[in-house]
């Protein structure tokens, strides 16, 4: 990577798209003998071999398998299950429809929640979401009857709200670890596949919660089961995202790597920011933390994690918020691993409902419909879309297009409506073609010595959020790190080369702002990612001020107003010279 040179400009610039897709390049296609390669490809293959990026253990990195993000098909228009709202045309940016959603939502079919499917769906749509996933907790009752019983409610909600894509999934108790969202594309086998999966692989159902090698292997087998269900065309797609990964310290680095490597077309990422964002608000009985991240290490926790990993940072999980931390460690291996944000809605702050009387959850698989009740001033959750949003760059308004966008990493997340639109591209410097360049989640492949730049376009917030103020973006940070190849220690969780290379102060309150950052002439593989903040709370990063001079501050337990500490994060782009 060459030396960076920042630029600020007010007009959109575009460049060549050297992104993923097409046939495997000759240099990484081991079916092509060395002697048949061109000198340039032979040199590149030598570099990849020396970096450990070819051969055993190198599969499914952006260097060795550039087609990975599209392994389950193209991003074409497959709108069999979804309608199209005319208003979404104005959300098109950078050639994609940016569809906001939430993959972690509970209903009355969860043992600790209360809302009907239609309640969550109507609120999600009212708060501006385009897609959502019903993820009731895995449990004996849910595995036995809940998966089947919730499906008619989901089908009915799909029929009533045709401008909202509603997936069925579940919150998986990962054997030996935390929780995860698992969901599948709608279809005739969605219930059967989810039911088989939960009964065979849920940690609660199988009594497989302890951190043993056998239980870790069961988790791997579960992810492979989902991949096989897709390959056998039982379902059109299946995705896994690890939920609140650092909350209790029990998702070890080698487990995260193991999930991803088990099937990277299924295990695609983690919650960059957990739900339960209202939990840190000061109340009459203060003492909880944002995300309910108020835990301490236990016997099941990975012993290498520091105490600060058990708290959120600007509302984001420590694995994501730390520049040079676990997320960057995976990206430095060249491994696609995406972040998301969601509500984890169970019981919502300032709602006026409660569970209906009577009923037997274990026997019925659900609670009675909610009824009017007292104002919930101590609840820890927001409605879907009220605070946290995951924005997916899709090629159409359809179930498949959203899943393909998630799998491809065309994703950025925000809290509190901090910004209203984002387009980030890596491109050959000076190219100005419209909607070209490599978008989020993609890989820009260029010849060594090619000048490369990053372009950033941000639509600022122009209307009040749901706390009734217009957020103001104060700063945007560009973060880069070298791609150094697979780690020898699967429990590594640092990336020494990751750092903030440029911060832009935003001197405008509304409208659109544009920035560009020059990497100069590039000669080594690297990735780049982006974040932004309202600037209300910052602190030197955990890896030091030289790495991250003003990152998010640790959230104070019992005194963390989420509306006064807003951030957005974007998924990475890789740049691979050869």
XYZ file of C-alpha atoms in Angstrom:
578
model
C 0.000 0.000 0.000
C 1.395 3.369 -0.952
C 1.339 6.485 1.169
C -2.101 8.047 1.576
C -3.010 11.515 0.395
C -6.407 12.836 1.476
C -8.603 14.997 -0.718
C -11.916 16.699 -0.090
C -14.271 17.469 -2.943
C -17.914 18.306 -3.532
C -18.687 16.335 -6.684
C -19.062 12.621 -7.204
C -16.158 10.803 -8.866
C -16.309 7.264 -10.210
C -13.817 4.693 -11.370
C -13.235 1.325 -13.005
C -14.825 -1.706 -11.378
C -12.245 -4.406 -10.869
C -14.469 -6.237 -8.408
C -15.113 -9.896 -7.803
C -16.759 -12.202 -10.275
C -15.855 -14.121 -13.377
C -13.435 -17.039 -13.631
C -10.765 -17.794 -11.057
C -7.600 -15.820 -11.936
C -4.805 -17.996 -13.332
C -2.421 -17.112 -10.485
C -4.735 -18.651 -7.874
C -6.102 -21.475 -10.033
C -3.933 -24.401 -8.907
C -5.162 -26.366 -11.903
C -2.885 -24.191 -14.056
C 0.782 -25.370 -13.777
C 3.397 -22.804 -12.824
C 5.145 -23.152 -16.183
C 1.984 -22.118 -18.053
C 1.645 -18.833 -16.167
C 2.722 -15.471 -17.467
C 5.672 -13.900 -15.605
C 3.295 -11.545 -13.768
C 0.956 -14.384 -12.700
C 3.920 -16.549 -11.670
C 5.182 -13.702 -9.483
C 1.770 -13.252 -7.915
C 1.416 -16.975 -7.217
C 4.806 -16.929 -5.509
C 3.712 -14.026 -3.322
C 0.479 -15.803 -2.355
C 2.314 -19.035 -1.566
C 4.833 -17.249 0.627
C 1.989 -15.508 2.470
C 0.231 -18.824 3.068
C -2.673 -17.825 0.837
C -2.586 -20.802 -1.526
C -2.994 -24.479 -0.791
C -4.285 -26.046 2.429
C -6.035 -23.634 4.742
C -6.241 -20.891 2.135
C -9.733 -21.585 0.857
C -12.418 -18.929 0.993
C -10.245 -15.848 1.281
C -10.650 -12.905 -1.041
C -7.218 -13.688 -2.481
C -7.741 -17.387 -3.157
C -11.453 -17.419 -4.001
C -12.548 -14.098 -5.469
C -15.946 -15.467 -6.473
C -16.837 -16.338 -2.866
C -19.363 -13.575 -2.301
C -21.419 -14.792 -5.256
C -21.130 -18.517 -4.602
C -24.884 -18.987 -4.387
C -25.740 -17.323 -7.650
C -25.962 -13.907 -9.214
C -27.580 -10.860 -7.713
C -30.302 -10.894 -10.342
C -33.896 -9.928 -9.783
C -35.594 -12.836 -8.032
C -38.716 -11.246 -6.615
C -40.951 -14.286 -6.357
C -41.782 -13.551 -2.718
C -41.772 -9.775 -2.538
C -43.525 -6.766 -3.944
C -41.912 -3.464 -4.803
C -42.606 -0.096 -3.256
C -42.320 2.828 -5.679
C -40.791 4.965 -2.926
C -37.659 2.805 -2.923
C -36.409 4.343 -6.162
C -35.240 7.338 -4.144
C -33.170 5.011 -1.934
C -31.106 3.900 -4.915
C -27.487 4.987 -4.559
C -24.356 3.755 -6.277
C -26.409 1.484 -8.538
C -28.097 -0.420 -5.679
C -31.349 -0.205 -3.762
C -30.328 0.259 -0.148
C -32.837 -1.725 1.877
C -32.851 -1.253 5.653
C -33.544 -4.207 7.880
C -33.188 -6.074 11.171
C -32.186 -9.742 11.471
C -32.816 -10.225 15.211
C -36.442 -9.879 16.374
C -38.483 -11.873 18.914
C -42.210 -12.556 19.209
C -44.645 -14.278 21.566
C -43.104 -17.576 20.398
C -39.938 -16.717 22.397
C -39.913 -17.673 26.061
C -38.878 -14.136 27.114
C -40.795 -11.952 24.645
C -44.422 -10.941 24.108
C -45.323 -9.372 20.728
C -47.273 -10.873 17.848
C -45.484 -11.247 14.516
C -47.764 -8.605 13.003
C -46.954 -6.195 15.856
C -43.227 -6.405 15.134
C -43.775 -6.290 11.376
C -46.065 -3.243 11.409
C -43.672 -1.348 13.652
C -40.710 -2.367 11.500
C -42.405 -0.981 8.413
C -43.545 2.175 10.222
C -39.961 2.775 11.360
C -38.727 2.532 7.778
C -37.515 -1.043 7.433
C -37.732 -3.001 4.192
C -36.896 -6.452 5.557
C -36.850 -8.276 8.896
C -36.181 -11.718 10.356
C -38.274 -13.386 13.050
C -35.742 -15.077 15.353
C -37.517 -16.668 18.270
C -35.270 -18.389 20.786
C -34.245 -21.947 20.204
C -35.626 -24.132 23.011
C -37.236 -27.509 23.588
C -40.718 -26.015 23.191
C -39.742 -23.991 20.122
C -38.059 -26.966 18.462
C -41.058 -29.195 19.200
C -43.918 -26.929 18.125
C -42.884 -23.265 17.926
C -41.196 -23.397 14.515
C -44.381 -24.733 12.946
C -46.798 -22.568 14.931
C -45.154 -19.236 14.115
C -45.063 -19.897 10.371
C -48.753 -19.177 9.633
C -48.386 -15.843 11.456
C -45.364 -15.007 9.285
C -47.172 -16.034 6.096
C -50.167 -13.892 7.099
C -47.937 -10.898 7.818
C -46.258 -11.307 4.422
C -49.683 -11.167 2.813
C -50.758 -8.067 4.746
C -47.487 -6.150 4.366
C -46.359 -6.734 0.809
C -43.783 -3.941 0.983
C -41.919 -5.666 3.838
C -39.805 -8.796 3.330
C -40.335 -11.088 6.347
C -37.966 -14.034 6.785
C -38.432 -16.918 9.197
C -35.435 -17.870 11.301
C -34.515 -18.570 14.892
C -31.985 -17.503 17.481
C -29.693 -20.490 17.644
C -28.089 -21.471 20.932
C -24.700 -22.217 19.387
C -23.241 -25.344 20.980
C -20.328 -24.335 23.261
C -20.929 -20.634 22.545
C -23.353 -17.704 22.428
C -26.358 -17.130 20.180
C -26.723 -16.589 16.450
C -29.325 -15.586 13.921
C -30.086 -18.406 11.498
C -32.615 -17.812 8.715
C -33.611 -19.235 5.362
C -35.258 -17.999 2.195
C -39.042 -18.409 2.136
C -40.319 -21.544 0.424
C -42.067 -24.845 0.906
C -39.237 -26.264 3.046
C -38.504 -23.286 5.303
C -40.225 -24.855 8.313
C -38.852 -28.351 7.719
C -35.230 -27.200 7.383
C -35.389 -24.929 10.434
C -37.090 -27.621 12.512
C -34.529 -30.282 11.557
C -31.699 -27.863 12.228
C -32.944 -26.837 15.657
C -33.698 -30.370 16.835
C -30.313 -31.667 15.703
C -27.966 -28.779 16.499
C -29.387 -26.360 19.092
C -27.234 -26.190 22.197
C -30.214 -25.921 24.531
C -32.162 -28.735 22.907
C -29.117 -31.020 22.810
C -27.703 -30.058 26.207
C -24.544 -28.941 24.437
C -23.759 -25.609 26.068
C -20.439 -26.490 27.705
C -17.239 -25.374 25.910
C -16.042 -28.831 24.889
C -14.454 -29.945 21.602
C -17.443 -32.202 20.928
C -19.883 -29.314 21.313
C -17.737 -27.043 19.162
C -17.811 -29.755 16.489
C -21.600 -29.909 16.753
C -21.769 -26.174 15.944
C -19.594 -26.716 12.872
C -21.843 -29.577 11.788
C -24.896 -27.340 12.140
C -23.475 -24.725 9.789
C -22.535 -27.429 7.293
C -26.095 -28.806 7.503
C -27.439 -25.414 6.412
C -25.006 -25.254 3.504
C -26.006 -28.716 2.398
C -29.698 -27.765 2.547
C -28.937 -24.987 0.062
C -26.826 -27.188 -2.210
C -29.589 -29.802 -2.274
C -32.011 -26.972 -3.149
C -34.248 -27.617 -0.175
C -34.077 -23.868 0.468
C -32.841 -21.121 -1.813
C -30.548 -19.626 0.825
C -29.489 -19.887 4.472
C -27.467 -17.410 6.522
C -25.806 -17.306 9.960
C -24.705 -14.220 11.920
C -23.248 -14.462 15.425
C -25.269 -12.410 17.920
C -23.777 -10.235 20.720
C -20.453 -12.067 20.268
C -18.419 -10.456 23.082
C -21.224 -10.155 25.646
C -20.112 -13.054 27.836
C -16.681 -13.778 26.385
C -17.638 -17.306 25.341
C -17.199 -16.896 21.564
C -13.491 -17.649 21.325
C -11.513 -16.475 18.276
C -10.960 -20.031 17.042
C -14.700 -20.722 17.238
C -15.495 -17.613 15.192
C -12.941 -18.705 12.587
C -14.315 -22.245 12.686
C -17.882 -21.103 12.003
C -16.799 -18.950 9.107
C -14.569 -21.594 7.579
C -17.243 -24.308 7.934
C -19.192 -22.651 5.116
C -18.457 -19.003 4.254
C -21.585 -18.824 2.091
C -23.686 -19.486 5.212
C -21.633 -18.108 8.139
C -21.158 -14.545 6.957
C -20.656 -12.344 10.011
C -21.663 -11.038 13.409
C -23.548 -8.265 15.134
C -21.186 -5.310 15.000
C -23.564 -3.686 17.464
C -25.942 -5.687 19.664
C -29.587 -4.897 20.302
C -30.985 -3.858 23.705
C -29.617 -0.349 23.105
C -32.073 1.263 25.549
C -30.763 -0.865 28.418
C -28.126 1.670 29.465
C -30.512 4.591 29.934
C -30.516 5.998 33.494
C -33.632 4.809 35.299
C -35.064 4.600 38.790
C -33.282 1.234 39.095
C -30.096 2.015 37.195
C -27.371 -0.518 36.757
C -27.763 -2.167 33.341
C -25.591 -1.529 30.307
C -26.170 -0.903 26.610
C -26.786 -4.236 24.944
C -26.998 -5.819 28.418
C -23.201 -5.976 28.183
C -22.714 -5.936 31.953
C -21.116 -9.336 32.442
C -17.807 -10.593 33.791
C -15.636 -13.552 32.810
C -16.837 -17.029 33.731
C -15.296 -20.475 33.570
C -16.685 -20.777 30.020
C -15.116 -17.503 28.825
C -12.071 -17.321 26.584
C -9.277 -16.377 29.014
C -7.443 -14.115 26.577
C -10.177 -11.497 26.336
C -9.569 -8.337 28.404
C -12.149 -7.073 30.889
C -13.091 -4.170 28.617
C -14.380 -6.651 26.021
C -17.434 -7.277 28.213
C -18.756 -3.728 27.581
C -19.958 -1.901 24.501
C -18.057 1.024 22.979
C -20.296 3.691 21.506
C -22.966 0.995 21.471
C -20.795 -1.359 19.395
C -19.369 -4.719 20.331
C -15.700 -4.687 21.384
C -14.816 -7.052 18.534
C -15.947 -4.410 16.030
C -15.164 -1.179 17.888
C -11.474 -1.984 18.460
C -9.285 -0.837 15.574
C -6.776 -3.678 15.291
C -9.059 -6.088 17.167
C -10.730 -9.374 16.305
C -12.712 -8.082 13.314
C -9.592 -6.565 11.794
C -7.715 -9.809 12.514
C -10.153 -11.703 10.292
C -10.066 -9.057 7.574
C -6.257 -9.143 7.602
C -6.483 -12.836 6.750
C -8.467 -11.873 3.669
C -11.556 -13.529 5.151
C -14.928 -11.922 4.403
C -16.715 -11.432 7.740
C -19.437 -8.799 7.797
C -21.036 -6.784 10.593
C -24.690 -5.897 11.206
C -26.842 -4.000 13.737
C -30.332 -4.798 14.999
C -32.883 -4.373 17.777
C -32.982 -7.794 19.496
C -36.507 -6.645 20.325
C -38.186 -8.565 23.156
C -39.938 -5.931 25.296
C -39.726 -2.346 24.119
C -38.934 0.856 25.987
C -41.950 3.138 26.585
C -44.406 0.648 25.097
C -47.760 0.149 26.820
C -48.412 -3.565 26.496
C -47.799 -6.727 28.450
C -48.340 -10.439 28.033
C -51.969 -11.504 28.000
C -53.294 -13.562 30.911
C -53.381 -17.344 31.000
C -51.668 -19.720 28.654
C -48.879 -22.253 29.098
C -45.769 -21.579 27.025
C -44.324 -25.084 27.332
C -47.589 -26.636 26.187
C -48.680 -23.993 23.688
C -45.303 -22.929 22.259
C -46.375 -19.298 22.600
C -47.718 -16.705 25.014
C -51.250 -15.273 24.722
C -51.604 -12.086 22.675
C -50.419 -8.967 24.523
C -52.854 -6.580 26.176
C -52.773 -2.933 27.221
C -50.565 -2.352 30.261
C -48.398 0.156 32.138
C -45.744 2.302 30.483
C -42.547 0.253 30.183
C -39.939 2.672 31.479
C -37.339 0.039 32.331
C -37.498 -2.131 29.218
C -34.175 -2.389 27.376
C -35.227 -2.665 23.731
C -36.348 -0.505 20.810
C -38.756 -1.467 18.059
C -37.158 -2.767 14.861
C -35.832 0.223 12.925
C -36.428 2.702 15.734
C -32.723 2.969 16.599
C -30.553 0.377 14.810
C -30.558 -0.356 11.087
C -28.654 -2.669 8.735
C -28.572 -1.262 5.187
C -28.087 -3.785 2.373
C -27.180 -2.901 -1.210
C -29.600 -5.045 -3.219
C -30.204 -5.321 -6.944
C -33.960 -5.615 -6.451
C -36.616 -5.672 -3.773
C -36.683 -9.416 -3.213
C -35.817 -12.040 -0.632
C -32.950 -13.432 -2.681
C -31.473 -10.019 -3.478
C -31.314 -9.065 0.212
C -29.652 -12.377 1.120
C -27.203 -11.986 -1.778
C -26.414 -8.429 -0.655
C -25.765 -9.615 2.891
C -23.616 -12.495 1.677
C -21.641 -10.124 -0.566
C -20.981 -7.657 2.271
C -22.716 -4.695 0.637
C -23.727 -3.529 4.091
C -23.415 -0.494 6.320
C -25.043 0.028 9.722
C -26.093 3.051 11.733
C -27.621 4.107 15.034
C -30.234 6.784 15.526
C -30.470 7.769 11.854
C -27.011 9.362 11.993
C -26.844 9.442 8.176
C -29.416 8.682 5.507
C -27.232 7.264 2.728
C -23.704 6.021 2.034
C -21.781 5.041 -1.080
C -18.144 3.944 -0.713
C -15.980 2.838 -3.655
C -12.383 1.833 -4.269
C -11.234 2.627 -7.796
C -8.308 3.324 -10.046
C -7.432 6.952 -9.382
C -8.931 9.421 -11.800
C -11.676 7.264 -13.262
C -14.955 9.173 -13.394
C -17.469 6.690 -14.795
C -20.844 6.698 -13.089
C -21.513 3.953 -10.521
C -18.228 2.186 -11.247
C -15.538 1.283 -8.769
C -15.666 -1.562 -6.251
C -18.419 -1.229 -3.609
C -18.569 -2.412 0.009
C -17.685 -6.077 0.378
C -15.904 -6.185 -2.967
C -12.348 -6.711 -4.123
C -10.484 -4.289 -6.376
C -7.806 -6.149 -8.355
C -5.168 -3.998 -10.024
C -1.615 -4.271 -11.306
C 1.140 -3.400 -8.867
C 1.978 0.280 -8.968
C -1.531 1.346 -9.979
C -2.749 4.497 -8.199
C -5.887 3.750 -6.188
C -8.308 6.019 -4.356
C -11.314 5.694 -2.088
C -14.427 7.755 -2.779
C -17.003 8.439 -0.081
C -20.446 9.962 -0.618
C -22.688 10.544 2.372
C -26.275 11.732 2.418
C -26.572 13.530 5.726
C -29.616 13.278 7.955
C -32.274 15.742 6.819
C -35.254 14.790 8.996
C -35.665 14.142 12.727
C -34.973 10.649 14.009
C -37.339 8.833 16.370
C -35.981 10.792 19.322
C -37.139 13.952 17.515
C -33.870 15.631 16.553
C -31.834 15.759 13.355
C -28.499 13.989 13.977
C -25.342 15.805 12.906
C -22.396 13.842 11.539
C -19.185 15.316 12.942
C -16.368 13.054 11.730
C -15.618 10.244 9.290
C -12.657 7.889 9.838
C -10.852 5.849 7.168
C -9.325 2.643 8.592
C -6.900 0.365 6.731
C -4.884 -2.761 7.417
C -2.538 -5.001 5.453
C -3.672 -8.426 4.278
C -1.069 -10.729 5.797
C -2.660 -14.153 5.289
C -3.924 -16.914 7.592
C -2.819 -16.748 11.213
C -0.848 -19.545 12.819
C -2.697 -19.100 16.111
C -6.437 -19.549 15.519
C -7.086 -17.709 18.791
C -5.344 -14.540 17.615
C -7.522 -11.452 17.921
C -5.273 -8.543 16.965
C -4.189 -6.997 13.664
C -1.033 -4.919 14.256
C -1.142 -3.055 10.932
C -4.715 -1.754 11.265
C -4.999 1.970 11.976
C -6.985 5.120 11.285
C -5.199 6.717 8.336
C -7.416 9.778 7.891
C -10.224 11.580 9.704
C -12.497 14.075 7.966
C -14.309 16.770 9.891
C -17.771 17.298 8.415
C -18.505 20.993 8.133
C -22.051 20.679 6.877
C -25.337 19.948 8.605
C -27.601 18.716 5.808
C -27.439 17.636 2.181
C -24.560 15.573 0.775
C -20.823 15.531 1.459
C -18.107 13.837 -0.580
C -14.534 12.900 0.261
C -11.749 11.031 -1.474
C -8.621 9.443 -0.074
C -5.611 8.564 -2.205
C -3.631 5.414 -1.419
C -1.012 6.376 -3.985
C 0.531 3.616 -6.095
C -0.277 0.326 -4.380
C 2.065 -2.639 -4.199
C 0.719 -4.850 -1.403
C -2.751 -6.212 -0.509
C -4.835 -4.317 2.034
C -8.405 -3.616 3.087
C -10.155 -0.385 3.945
C -13.219 0.254 6.080
C -15.127 3.298 7.260
C -16.892 4.609 10.350
C -18.457 7.912 11.365
C -19.721 9.598 14.534
C -21.654 12.537 15.921
C -18.496 13.288 17.912
C -20.180 13.534 21.307
C -18.100 10.817 22.995
C -14.631 9.761 21.884
C -11.486 8.323 23.441
C -8.143 6.943 22.253
C -8.564 3.420 20.935
C -7.634 0.341 22.931
C -4.568 -0.241 20.741
C -3.322 3.279 21.444
C -3.776 6.814 20.172
C -1.295 6.255 17.331
C -3.598 3.554 15.954
C -6.936 5.177 16.793
C -6.673 8.738 18.142
C -10.387 9.261 18.781
C -12.404 6.057 18.715
C -15.611 5.280 20.609
C -15.549 5.566 24.395
C -16.540 2.705 26.671
C -20.217 2.886 27.646
C -20.899 3.615 31.307
C -23.066 1.000 32.976
C -26.351 2.549 34.076
C -25.626 5.916 32.446
C -25.408 5.487 28.666
C -27.932 7.489 26.645
C -27.749 5.855 23.191
C -29.168 8.918 21.408
C -26.223 11.026 22.597
C -23.561 8.716 21.134
C -24.279 7.840 17.493
C -22.027 5.959 15.048
C -22.143 4.342 11.649
C -19.823 1.581 10.395
C -19.313 0.204 6.890
C -18.032 -3.185 5.801
C -14.618 -3.397 4.133
C -13.301 -3.310 0.587
C -10.114 -5.194 -0.320
C -7.462 -3.906 -2.732
C -5.266 -6.632 -4.212
C -2.371 -5.591 -6.488
C -0.597 -8.239 -8.562
